[in-house]
Amino acid sequence: MSGRERHEAPGMDARPHDAPTGRDRTSPLGGRGPAGSAREGRPQRLFRRSNVSSAWITFGLLGAVLGAWETSVAVGALDGRFLPPPSRVASGIIALSGESAVRTALAQTAYALAVSFAIGTAVGLLIGMLLGMNRLLRDAFLPLVIQLLGIPKSVFLPLFILAFGLGHGPGIAFGVLLSSIQVIINVVGAIDSIDTVHYQVARAYGASRFSTFRNVILPGAAPGIFAGMWHGIRNAFVGVVVAQLFVSSIGVGYLVRSYTATFRIADALALIFFVAFVVILVGNAWGVLERRISRWREPLGG
Amino acid sequence: MTLKVQDLDIIYPVDGGDLVACQNISLSVQPGEFVTVIGPSGCGKSTLLHAMGGMLRPTRGTVEADGTVITGPDPRKAAFVFQDYSLLPWKTVIQNVEIGLIFAGSTKKDARRIAVEKLERVGLAGYRDMYPRQLSGGMQQRVAVARALALEPEYLLMDEPFGALDEQTRRALGVDLGERLSKSGRGVVLITHSLEEAVYWADRVIVLSSRPGRIVKEIQVHGDRPRPLEFMTTEGFTEVRAELFSLIESGSSQEIA
Ligand SMILES: Nc1ncnc2c1ncn2[C@@H]1O[C@H](COP(=O)(O)OP(=O)(O)OP(=O)(O)O)[C@@H](O)[C@H]1O
Ligand SMILES: [Mg+2]
């Protein structure tokens, strides 16, 4: 009856690698290190202690790559026409920030991202909760979602153009598809990761279904849900940009496409790096938030 | 309130047939009585306790509280202390003590007041805002006990509450808690693997056979509770302990044969 031993992972064994769930308990950004079960605090501490020196290594490597790139172009080992050096990319970023086309494209992409993340997360949370809490629905639908995770969804893009045209439609819709799948998988995993003994406690003390949801399921799954939402953002972004890159005539994706088509490679790179930088920033901010709501999982004194 | 189990059978349906966990168990626990249950691993102790707390429905037979058949958990009649790590890790210590009351329908305000008091009672007032994982195993179990006591239940149902603790901690905790519980006059049903615990705490020890769990023997332990630690050196204690030892040994050797 102790439950711990009999707590199985129903139907989730076939989970592909790129779908971390609450059970894995790793931050999407790797920020918390290879955190194991709630009772293994040590790996996290070790990770934390080495944080400062590991940051040096990271930045050192980045600097080395950029430096090598710059010199390769300078000495002619790389063709500056196809791969402009970092210095030109950097000045490109500054120059581009003045262009209204760029501002419009960024705003369009941000808008599409916000909408598709909002819808994708809402849909993902709802379906994920339903599948996570209802055995029948889970058995019926989870295998489908997992299969969907495994196939490259960009093959559906042409269908999205047919259905949604060339404006915001396909980007938003594709982002919704990608992000909701990630959120569903993560929410189900997060709910699964709750130990059965906690449900037993709720039942033994006469908890209503709502109270169980509020005090056990929601807080227990919150860290995993939060991690899942990050995957949601990331995938919404991928969906939006990929759709813009290939089919739409708006947004950053489209701009990158038209820059490369007209050989403005430095500008294309500038745009790409700028967007990557923003994504990394948002990711870090999200990581901070996530750590805050999973404080109860931190090791001693955390 | 008298807790009464009558002709209880519990059968789990499993792949390839039925698994009989408890067979033909009848027993009753009087108000304020301390009963310990001991038996080989997997013999159906937890199953029995869960049935007594209304957590699962017997296949045959009944569990009654003062003549009324129990059909579901009622924490004010019988509150559970689960094996280990049953605290909600995302709630602080004080919230964990409150939560039983809140689940049972108390208002937030009442729950807080009672929780503060119970936490003090188990000597953990200073830890109220910590998270369970910041506490030692023994402290966590004390919180779990406080959570159960907060409901002022007539019975406490404890499933190997100190199973995960080392000998010394569980003895210290046991002596302390045993005293508290004896003074509170609550009935207790406690599952344990430890012969010492089974005898030292109990008014009565119930010995279950290996699966399917049947009652092999009920042994009365004399001597008023709470008992001093020296009770373990008395003849009354060592005799019962020896008897339990041979009962359990013969039970488990049968299992191997
Ligand atoms: N939900 C269940 N479904 C099927 N079989 C179960 C279930 N719960 C318990 N069992 C089986 O019933 C038997 C008794 O289990 P129980 O947990 O009551 O044993 P126990 O005496 O408490 O053991 P332990 O001392 O190891 O805790 C075991 O063989 C167990 O595998
Ligand atoms: Mg058990």
Coordinates of C-alpha atoms and ligand atoms in Angstrom, one line a residue:
Chain A
M1 CA 0.0 0.0 0.0
S2 CA 2.9 2.3 0.5
G3 CA 2.5 3.2 -3.1
R4 CA 6.0 4.3 -3.6
E5 CA 7.0 1.0 -5.1
R6 CA 3.9 0.5 -7.1
H7 CA 3.9 4.0 -8.6
E8 CA 4.5 3.3 -12.2
A9 CA 5.0 5.5 -15.2
P10 CA 1.9 4.8 -17.2
G11 CA 2.4 4.9 -20.9
M12 CA 5.2 7.4 -20.8
D13 CA 8.1 5.1 -21.4
A14 CA 8.2 5.8 -25.1
R15 CA 8.8 9.5 -24.5
P16 CA 11.3 10.8 -27.0
H17 CA 14.3 12.6 -25.7
D18 CA 13.4 16.1 -26.7
A19 CA 10.4 16.1 -24.5
P20 CA 11.6 16.7 -20.9
T21 CA 8.8 16.4 -18.5
G22 CA 8.3 17.2 -14.9
R23 CA 9.5 13.7 -14.0
D24 CA 12.9 14.5 -15.4
R25 CA 13.1 17.6 -13.2
T26 CA 15.6 19.3 -15.2
S27 CA 15.3 22.9 -16.0
P28 CA 14.8 23.6 -19.7
L29 CA 17.9 25.7 -19.4
G30 CA 19.9 23.2 -17.5
G31 CA 20.2 25.9 -14.9
R32 CA 19.4 23.7 -12.0
G33 CA 21.8 21.0 -13.1
P34 CA 21.0 17.3 -13.2
A35 CA 18.6 17.5 -10.3
G36 CA 17.4 14.0 -9.4
S37 CA 14.6 13.2 -7.0
A38 CA 13.6 15.6 -4.4
R39 CA 15.9 13.9 -1.9
E40 CA 19.2 14.2 -3.9
G41 CA 20.4 17.7 -3.2
R42 CA 24.0 17.2 -3.8
P43 CA 24.4 17.3 -7.5
Q44 CA 22.7 20.6 -7.6
R45 CA 25.0 22.0 -5.0
L46 CA 28.1 20.8 -6.8
F47 CA 26.8 22.4 -9.9
R48 CA 26.1 25.6 -8.2
R49 CA 29.5 25.8 -6.6
S50 CA 31.2 25.5 -10.0
N51 CA 29.0 28.1 -11.6
V52 CA 31.5 30.9 -11.6
S53 CA 34.3 29.0 -13.2
S54 CA 31.9 27.3 -15.7
A55 CA 30.7 30.7 -16.8
W56 CA 34.3 31.7 -17.6
I57 CA 34.7 28.6 -19.7
T58 CA 31.5 29.3 -21.6
F59 CA 32.4 32.9 -22.3
G60 CA 36.0 32.0 -23.1
L61 CA 34.8 29.5 -25.7
L62 CA 32.3 32.0 -27.2
G63 CA 35.1 34.6 -27.4
A64 CA 37.4 32.1 -29.0
V65 CA 34.9 31.1 -31.7
L66 CA 34.1 34.8 -32.5
G67 CA 37.8 35.6 -32.6
A68 CA 38.6 32.7 -34.8
W69 CA 35.7 33.7 -37.1
E70 CA 36.9 37.3 -37.3
T71 CA 40.5 36.4 -38.1
S72 CA 39.5 33.7 -40.6
V73 CA 37.6 36.3 -42.6
A74 CA 40.4 38.9 -42.2
V75 CA 43.1 36.5 -43.5
G76 CA 40.8 35.3 -46.3
A77 CA 40.2 31.8 -45.0
L78 CA 36.5 32.4 -45.0
D79 CA 34.7 34.4 -47.7
G80 CA 33.4 37.6 -46.1
R81 CA 30.7 37.9 -48.7
F82 CA 29.0 34.7 -47.5
L83 CA 30.0 34.8 -43.9
P84 CA 30.6 38.4 -42.8
P85 CA 32.7 38.8 -39.7
P86 CA 31.2 39.4 -36.2
S87 CA 32.3 43.0 -36.2
R88 CA 30.2 43.7 -39.3
V89 CA 27.3 41.7 -37.9
A90 CA 27.5 43.8 -34.7
S91 CA 27.4 47.1 -36.7
G92 CA 24.6 45.6 -38.7
I93 CA 22.5 45.2 -35.5
I94 CA 23.0 48.9 -34.7
A95 CA 22.2 50.0 -38.2
L96 CA 19.1 47.7 -38.5
S97 CA 17.7 49.0 -35.2
G98 CA 16.9 52.2 -37.0
E99 CA 15.1 50.6 -39.9
S100 CA 11.3 50.7 -39.7
A101 CA 10.9 47.5 -41.7
V102 CA 12.9 45.7 -39.0
R103 CA 10.8 47.2 -36.2
T104 CA 7.7 46.2 -37.9
A105 CA 8.9 42.7 -38.5
L106 CA 10.0 42.3 -34.9
A107 CA 6.6 43.6 -33.7
Q108 CA 4.8 41.2 -36.0
T109 CA 6.8 38.3 -34.8
A110 CA 6.4 39.3 -31.2
Y111 CA 2.7 39.6 -31.7
A112 CA 2.4 36.2 -33.4
L113 CA 4.6 34.7 -30.7
A114 CA 2.5 36.1 -27.9
V115 CA -0.8 35.0 -29.5
S116 CA 0.4 31.5 -30.3
F117 CA 2.0 31.0 -26.9
A118 CA -1.1 32.2 -25.2
I119 CA -3.4 29.9 -27.2
G120 CA -0.9 27.0 -27.3
T121 CA -0.4 27.1 -23.5
A122 CA -4.0 27.4 -22.7
V123 CA -4.9 24.5 -25.0
G124 CA -1.9 22.5 -23.7
L125 CA -2.7 23.1 -20.1
L126 CA -6.3 22.2 -20.5
I127 CA -5.6 19.0 -22.5
G128 CA -2.6 18.1 -20.4
M129 CA -4.6 18.4 -17.1
L130 CA -7.4 16.4 -18.6
L131 CA -5.1 13.6 -19.8
G132 CA -3.1 13.8 -16.6
M133 CA -6.1 13.3 -14.3
N134 CA -8.3 11.0 -16.3
R135 CA -7.1 7.5 -17.0
L136 CA -9.6 6.9 -19.8
L137 CA -8.8 10.0 -21.7
R138 CA -5.1 9.5 -21.2
D139 CA -5.1 5.9 -22.5
A140 CA -7.2 7.1 -25.5
F141 CA -5.2 10.2 -26.5
L142 CA -1.8 10.3 -25.0
P143 CA -0.3 7.8 -27.4
L144 CA -1.5 10.0 -30.2
V145 CA 0.2 13.1 -28.8
I146 CA 3.4 11.1 -28.3
Q147 CA 3.3 10.0 -31.9
L148 CA 2.7 13.5 -33.0
L149 CA 5.8 14.6 -31.0
G150 CA 7.9 12.1 -33.0
I151 CA 7.1 13.3 -36.5
P152 CA 8.6 16.4 -38.0
K153 CA 5.7 18.8 -38.1
S154 CA 7.1 21.1 -40.7
V155 CA 5.8 18.7 -43.3
F156 CA 2.3 20.0 -42.4
L157 CA 3.3 23.6 -43.3
P158 CA 1.9 23.6 -46.8
L159 CA -1.4 22.6 -45.3
F160 CA -1.2 25.6 -42.9
I161 CA -0.8 28.0 -45.8
L162 CA -3.8 26.5 -47.6
A163 CA -5.8 26.9 -44.4
F164 CA -4.6 30.2 -43.1
G165 CA -3.1 32.2 -46.0
L166 CA 0.1 34.2 -45.9
G167 CA -0.4 36.6 -43.1
H168 CA -0.3 36.0 -39.3
G169 CA -2.4 32.9 -39.7
P170 CA 0.0 30.1 -40.5
G171 CA 2.7 31.3 -38.0
I172 CA 0.3 31.5 -35.1
A173 CA -1.4 28.2 -36.0
F174 CA 1.9 26.4 -36.4
G175 CA 3.2 27.9 -33.2
V176 CA 0.1 26.7 -31.4
L177 CA 0.5 23.2 -32.7
L178 CA 4.1 22.9 -31.7
S179 CA 3.8 24.6 -28.3
S180 CA 0.6 22.8 -27.2
I181 CA 2.1 19.4 -27.8
Q182 CA 5.1 20.3 -25.7
V183 CA 2.9 21.7 -22.9
I184 CA 0.6 18.7 -23.0
I185 CA 3.4 16.2 -22.6
N186 CA 5.1 18.2 -19.9
V187 CA 1.9 18.7 -17.9
V188 CA 1.0 15.0 -18.0
G189 CA 4.6 14.2 -16.9
A190 CA 4.4 16.7 -14.1
I191 CA 1.1 15.3 -12.8
D192 CA 2.6 11.8 -13.1
S193 CA 5.5 12.8 -11.0
I194 CA 3.3 13.4 -7.9
D195 CA 3.8 10.5 -5.5
T196 CA 0.6 8.5 -4.9
V197 CA 1.1 8.8 -1.2
H198 CA 0.1 12.5 -1.5
Y199 CA -3.2 11.5 -3.1
Q200 CA -3.7 9.0 -0.3
V201 CA -3.2 11.7 2.3
A202 CA -5.8 13.9 0.6
R203 CA -8.3 11.0 0.5
A204 CA -7.6 9.9 4.1
Y205 CA -8.3 13.4 5.3
G206 CA -11.5 13.7 3.4
A207 CA -10.4 16.2 0.8
S208 CA -12.8 17.3 -1.9
R209 CA -11.8 16.9 -5.5
F210 CA -11.3 20.6 -5.8
S211 CA -9.2 20.7 -2.7
T212 CA -7.1 17.9 -3.9
F213 CA -6.6 19.7 -7.2
R214 CA -5.7 22.9 -5.5
N215 CA -3.5 21.6 -2.7
V216 CA -1.9 18.5 -4.3
I217 CA -2.1 18.4 -8.1
L218 CA -1.5 22.0 -8.9
P219 CA 1.4 22.8 -6.6
G220 CA 2.9 19.3 -7.1
A221 CA 2.9 19.7 -10.8
A222 CA 3.7 23.4 -10.9
P223 CA 7.5 23.1 -11.4
G224 CA 6.9 20.7 -14.3
I225 CA 4.1 22.8 -15.7
F226 CA 6.3 25.8 -15.6
A227 CA 9.2 24.0 -17.3
G228 CA 6.6 22.8 -19.9
M229 CA 5.5 26.4 -20.5
W230 CA 9.0 27.3 -21.3
H231 CA 9.1 24.5 -23.9
G232 CA 5.8 26.0 -25.0
I233 CA 7.4 29.4 -25.6
R234 CA 10.3 27.9 -27.3
N235 CA 8.2 25.9 -29.6
A236 CA 5.7 28.7 -30.3
F237 CA 8.7 30.7 -31.3
V238 CA 10.1 28.0 -33.6
G239 CA 6.6 27.5 -35.1
V240 CA 6.1 31.2 -35.7
V241 CA 9.6 31.9 -37.1
V242 CA 9.7 28.7 -39.3
A243 CA 6.3 29.5 -40.8
Q244 CA 7.4 33.1 -41.4
L245 CA 10.7 31.9 -42.8
F246 CA 9.1 29.6 -45.4
V247 CA 5.6 30.8 -46.1
S248 CA 4.5 34.1 -44.7
S249 CA 5.3 37.5 -46.0
I250 CA 5.6 39.1 -42.6
G251 CA 7.8 39.0 -39.5
V252 CA 11.4 38.4 -38.7
G253 CA 11.4 35.1 -40.5
Y254 CA 10.3 36.7 -43.7
L255 CA 12.9 39.5 -43.3
V256 CA 15.7 37.0 -42.9
R257 CA 14.5 35.2 -46.0
S258 CA 14.5 38.4 -48.0
Y259 CA 17.8 39.5 -46.7
T260 CA 19.5 36.3 -47.6
A261 CA 17.8 36.3 -51.0
T262 CA 19.2 39.7 -51.7
F263 CA 22.7 38.9 -50.3
R264 CA 22.4 41.1 -47.2
I265 CA 24.0 38.4 -45.3
A266 CA 25.4 40.6 -42.5
D267 CA 21.9 42.0 -41.9
A268 CA 20.4 38.6 -41.9
L269 CA 23.0 37.4 -39.4
A270 CA 22.5 40.5 -37.3
L271 CA 18.8 39.8 -37.1
I272 CA 19.3 36.2 -36.3
F273 CA 21.8 37.0 -33.5
F274 CA 19.6 39.7 -32.1
V275 CA 16.6 37.3 -31.9
A276 CA 18.7 34.5 -30.5
F277 CA 19.9 36.9 -27.8
V278 CA 16.4 37.9 -26.9
V279 CA 15.3 34.3 -26.7
I280 CA 18.2 33.5 -24.3
L281 CA 17.3 36.5 -22.1
V282 CA 13.7 35.4 -21.9
G283 CA 14.8 31.9 -21.2
N284 CA 17.0 33.0 -18.3
A285 CA 14.2 35.2 -16.9
W286 CA 11.9 32.2 -17.1
G287 CA 14.5 30.1 -15.3
V288 CA 14.6 32.5 -12.4
L289 CA 10.8 32.5 -12.1
E290 CA 10.7 28.8 -12.3
R291 CA 13.3 28.4 -9.5
R292 CA 11.3 30.7 -7.4
I293 CA 8.1 28.6 -7.6
S294 CA 10.0 25.4 -7.0
R295 CA 11.7 26.6 -3.9
W296 CA 10.4 23.6 -2.0
R297 CA 12.5 21.3 -4.1
E298 CA 15.7 23.1 -3.5
P299 CA 18.3 21.5 -1.2
L300 CA 18.9 22.6 2.3
G301 CA 18.7 26.3 2.9
G302 CA 17.8 26.9 -0.7
Chain B
M1 CA -16.0 4.7 20.1
T2 CA -15.1 1.1 19.5
L3 CA -13.4 0.1 16.2
K4 CA -14.5 -3.3 15.2
V5 CA -13.4 -5.5 12.3
Q6 CA -15.5 -8.5 11.5
D7 CA -14.8 -11.5 9.3
L8 CA -12.7 -9.4 7.0
D9 CA -11.4 -10.7 3.7
I10 CA -9.6 -8.5 1.3
I11 CA -8.9 -9.7 -2.2
Y12 CA -7.0 -7.8 -4.8
P13 CA -7.9 -8.7 -8.4
V14 CA -4.5 -9.0 -10.2
D15 CA -3.4 -10.4 -13.5
G16 CA -3.8 -14.2 -13.4
G17 CA -6.2 -14.4 -10.5
D18 CA -7.0 -13.1 -7.1
L19 CA -4.5 -12.0 -4.5
V20 CA -5.8 -12.6 -1.0
A21 CA -4.2 -10.0 1.2
C22 CA -6.3 -10.4 4.4
Q23 CA -8.3 -13.5 5.4
N24 CA -10.9 -13.9 8.0
I25 CA -9.7 -11.1 10.3
S26 CA -11.8 -10.1 13.3
L27 CA -10.6 -7.8 16.0
S28 CA -11.7 -4.8 18.0
V29 CA -10.0 -1.9 19.4
Q30 CA -11.3 -0.2 22.5
P31 CA -11.2 3.5 23.1
G32 CA -7.8 4.5 24.4
E33 CA -6.3 1.1 23.6
F34 CA -2.9 0.9 22.0
V35 CA -2.8 -2.1 19.5
T36 CA 0.3 -2.9 17.5
V37 CA 0.2 -5.2 14.4
I38 CA 3.2 -7.1 13.4
G39 CA 3.8 -9.7 10.6
P40 CA 6.0 -10.6 7.7
S41 CA 6.5 -8.1 4.9
G42 CA 3.7 -8.3 2.3
C43 CA 1.3 -10.1 4.6
G44 CA -1.4 -7.5 4.4
K45 CA -0.8 -5.2 7.4
S46 CA -1.2 -2.0 5.4
T47 CA -4.2 -3.4 3.6
L48 CA -5.8 -4.1 7.0
L49 CA -5.0 -0.7 8.3
H50 CA -6.4 1.0 5.2
A51 CA -9.6 -1.0 5.5
M52 CA -9.9 0.0 9.1
G53 CA -9.6 3.6 8.1
G54 CA -12.2 3.3 5.3
M55 CA -9.6 3.8 2.6
L56 CA -10.6 0.6 0.9
R57 CA -13.7 -1.5 0.9
P58 CA -13.4 -5.1 2.2
T59 CA -14.2 -7.9 -0.2
R60 CA -16.1 -9.6 2.6
G61 CA -16.9 -8.6 6.2
T62 CA -17.2 -5.2 7.8
V63 CA -15.4 -2.5 9.7
E64 CA -17.6 -0.8 12.2
A65 CA -17.3 2.3 14.4
D66 CA -19.7 1.8 17.4
G67 CA -21.9 -0.4 15.3
T68 CA -22.0 1.8 12.2
V69 CA -20.4 0.4 9.1
I70 CA -17.5 2.5 7.9
T71 CA -17.7 3.2 4.2
G72 CA -15.1 5.9 3.7
P73 CA -12.3 7.7 5.5
D74 CA -13.4 9.9 8.4
P75 CA -10.3 11.6 9.8
R76 CA -12.0 12.8 12.9
K77 CA -12.7 9.2 13.8
A78 CA -9.5 7.7 12.6
A79 CA -6.6 9.7 11.3
F80 CA -3.7 8.3 9.3
V81 CA 0.0 8.6 9.7
F82 CA 1.5 7.1 6.6
Q83 CA 4.7 5.2 6.2
D84 CA 7.1 7.9 5.3
Y85 CA 7.5 11.1 3.3
S86 CA 3.8 11.7 3.2
L87 CA 4.2 15.4 3.9
L88 CA 3.4 17.6 1.0
P89 CA 6.9 18.8 0.0
W90 CA 5.5 22.0 -1.5
K91 CA 4.0 23.1 1.7
T92 CA 5.7 24.5 4.7
V93 CA 5.7 22.6 8.0
I94 CA 2.9 24.6 9.5
Q95 CA 0.9 24.3 6.2
N96 CA 1.4 20.6 6.3
V97 CA -0.1 20.4 9.8
E98 CA -3.0 22.6 8.7
I99 CA -3.8 20.7 5.6
G100 CA -5.4 17.7 7.3
L101 CA -7.9 20.1 8.9
I102 CA -8.4 22.0 5.8
F103 CA -9.0 18.9 3.8
A104 CA -11.5 17.9 6.5
G105 CA -13.4 21.1 6.1
S106 CA -12.0 23.4 8.8
T107 CA -11.7 27.1 8.2
K108 CA -8.2 28.5 7.5
K109 CA -8.3 30.4 10.7
D110 CA -9.2 27.4 12.9
A111 CA -6.7 25.3 11.1
R112 CA -3.9 27.7 11.8
R113 CA -4.7 28.0 15.4
I114 CA -4.8 24.3 16.0
A115 CA -1.8 23.7 13.9
V116 CA 0.4 26.1 15.8
E117 CA -0.7 24.4 19.0
K118 CA 0.0 20.9 17.7
L119 CA 3.3 21.8 16.3
E120 CA 4.3 23.2 19.6
R121 CA 3.1 19.9 21.2
V122 CA 5.6 17.9 19.1
G123 CA 8.4 20.3 19.8
L124 CA 8.7 21.8 16.3
A125 CA 7.3 25.3 16.8
G126 CA 10.6 26.7 15.6
Y127 CA 10.4 25.0 12.2
R128 CA 7.0 26.2 11.1
D129 CA 8.1 28.0 8.0
M130 CA 10.6 25.4 6.7
Y131 CA 9.9 23.0 4.0
P132 CA 9.8 19.3 4.8
R133 CA 13.0 18.5 3.0
Q134 CA 14.8 20.9 5.3
L135 CA 13.9 18.6 8.2
S136 CA 15.3 15.3 9.3
G137 CA 13.3 12.1 8.7
G138 CA 12.3 12.0 12.4
M139 CA 11.2 15.6 12.5
Q140 CA 9.1 15.0 9.3
Q141 CA 7.4 12.1 11.0
R142 CA 6.6 14.3 14.0
V143 CA 5.0 16.8 11.7
A144 CA 3.0 13.9 10.1
V145 CA 1.9 12.9 13.6
A146 CA 1.0 16.5 14.4
R147 CA -1.1 16.6 11.2
A148 CA -3.0 13.6 12.4
L149 CA -3.4 14.8 16.0
A150 CA -4.7 18.2 14.7
L151 CA -8.0 16.4 13.9
E152 CA -8.4 15.3 17.5
P153 CA -9.2 11.8 16.1
E154 CA -10.6 9.1 18.3
Y155 CA -8.1 6.7 16.8
L156 CA -4.7 7.1 15.2
L157 CA -3.8 4.7 12.4
M158 CA -0.1 4.5 12.0
D159 CA 1.6 2.5 9.2
E160 CA 5.2 1.9 10.2
P161 CA 5.6 5.6 11.0
F162 CA 9.3 5.2 11.8
G163 CA 10.2 2.5 9.3
A164 CA 12.7 4.6 7.6
L165 CA 14.5 5.9 10.7
D166 CA 17.5 4.5 12.4
E167 CA 17.2 2.5 15.6
Q168 CA 18.2 5.3 18.0
T169 CA 16.0 7.9 16.5
R170 CA 13.0 5.7 16.4
R171 CA 13.5 4.7 20.0
A172 CA 13.8 8.3 21.1
L173 CA 10.8 9.3 19.0
G174 CA 8.9 6.3 20.1
V175 CA 9.4 6.9 23.8
D176 CA 8.4 10.5 23.4
L177 CA 5.5 9.9 21.2
G178 CA 4.3 6.9 23.1
E179 CA 4.1 9.0 26.2
R180 CA 2.2 11.7 24.5
L181 CA -0.3 9.3 22.9
S182 CA -0.8 7.4 26.1
K183 CA -1.6 10.6 28.0
S184 CA -4.0 11.8 25.2
G185 CA -6.1 8.7 25.8
R186 CA -6.5 8.1 22.1
G187 CA -6.8 4.7 20.6
V188 CA -3.9 3.7 18.4
V189 CA -3.4 1.0 15.8
L190 CA 0.3 0.9 14.9
I191 CA 2.0 -1.3 12.3
T192 CA 5.6 -2.0 12.9
H193 CA 8.4 -4.3 11.9
S194 CA 10.2 -3.9 15.2
L195 CA 9.5 -6.4 17.9
E196 CA 10.6 -4.0 20.6
E197 CA 8.3 -1.3 19.4
A198 CA 5.4 -3.8 19.1
V199 CA 5.7 -4.8 22.7
Y200 CA 6.9 -1.6 24.3
W201 CA 4.0 0.5 23.1
A202 CA 1.2 -1.9 23.1
D203 CA -1.6 -3.0 25.3
R204 CA -2.1 -5.7 22.8
V205 CA 0.0 -7.1 20.0
I206 CA -1.6 -8.7 17.0
V207 CA 0.5 -11.1 15.0
L208 CA -0.4 -11.7 11.4
S209 CA 0.7 -14.7 9.3
S210 CA 2.4 -14.4 6.0
R211 CA 0.1 -13.9 3.1
P212 CA -2.8 -14.3 3.1
G213 CA -2.7 -12.4 6.4
R214 CA -4.6 -14.1 9.2
I215 CA -4.4 -13.4 12.9
V216 CA -2.1 -15.9 14.3
K217 CA -2.2 -14.7 17.8
E218 CA -3.2 -11.8 20.0
I219 CA -1.0 -11.1 23.0
Q220 CA -1.9 -8.9 25.9
V221 CA 1.0 -6.8 27.2
H222 CA 0.6 -5.9 30.9
G223 CA 1.8 -2.8 32.6
D224 CA 0.5 0.8 32.6
R225 CA 1.4 3.1 29.8
P226 CA 3.3 5.4 29.4
R227 CA 6.1 3.0 30.3
P228 CA 9.6 3.9 31.4
L229 CA 12.4 2.8 29.1
E230 CA 13.4 0.2 31.7
F231 CA 10.2 -1.6 30.9
M232 CA 12.3 -3.2 28.1
T233 CA 14.3 -5.0 30.7
T234 CA 11.4 -6.5 32.6
E235 CA 10.4 -10.1 32.4
G236 CA 7.0 -9.2 31.1
F237 CA 8.6 -7.5 28.1
T238 CA 11.2 -10.1 27.3
E239 CA 8.8 -12.9 27.5
V240 CA 6.3 -11.4 25.1
R241 CA 9.2 -10.4 22.8
A242 CA 10.5 -13.9 22.8
E243 CA 7.1 -15.3 22.0
L244 CA 6.7 -12.9 19.1
F245 CA 10.1 -13.7 17.9
S246 CA 9.4 -17.4 17.6
L247 CA 6.0 -16.8 16.1
I248 CA 7.4 -14.6 13.4
E249 CA 10.4 -16.9 12.8
S250 CA 8.2 -19.9 12.3
G251 CA 6.0 -17.9 10.1
S252 CA 8.7 -16.8 7.8
S253 CA 10.5 -20.2 7.7
Q254 CA 7.2 -21.6 6.4
E255 CA 7.3 -19.0 3.8
I256 CA 10.7 -20.1 2.6
A257 CA 9.9 -23.8 2.7
Ligands
LIG1 N1 -3.5 -2.1 -4.8 C1 -3.0 -3.3 -4.8 N2 -3.3 -4.1 -5.9 C2 -2.8 -5.4 -5.9 N3 -2.1 -6.0 -5.0 C3 -1.9 -5.3 -3.9 C4 -2.3 -3.9 -3.7 N4 -1.9 -3.4 -2.5 C5 -1.3 -4.5 -1.9 N5 -1.3 -5.6 -2.7 C6 -0.7 -6.8 -2.4 O1 -1.3 -7.3 -1.2 C7 -0.3 -7.9 -0.3 C8 -0.3 -7.2 1.0 O2 0.1 -5.9 0.8 P1 0.3 -4.9 2.0 O3 0.9 -3.6 1.5 O4 -0.9 -4.8 2.8 O5 1.5 -5.6 2.9 P2 2.2 -5.2 4.2 O6 2.0 -6.3 5.2 O7 1.8 -3.8 4.6 O8 3.7 -5.2 3.7 P3 4.9 -4.3 4.2 O9 5.3 -4.8 5.6 O10 6.0 -4.7 3.2 O11 4.5 -2.9 4.2 C9 1.0 -7.8 -1.1 O12 1.3 -9.0 -1.7 C10 0.8 -6.7 -2.1 O13 1.6 -7.0 -3.2
MG2 MG 2.9 -2.0 4.6

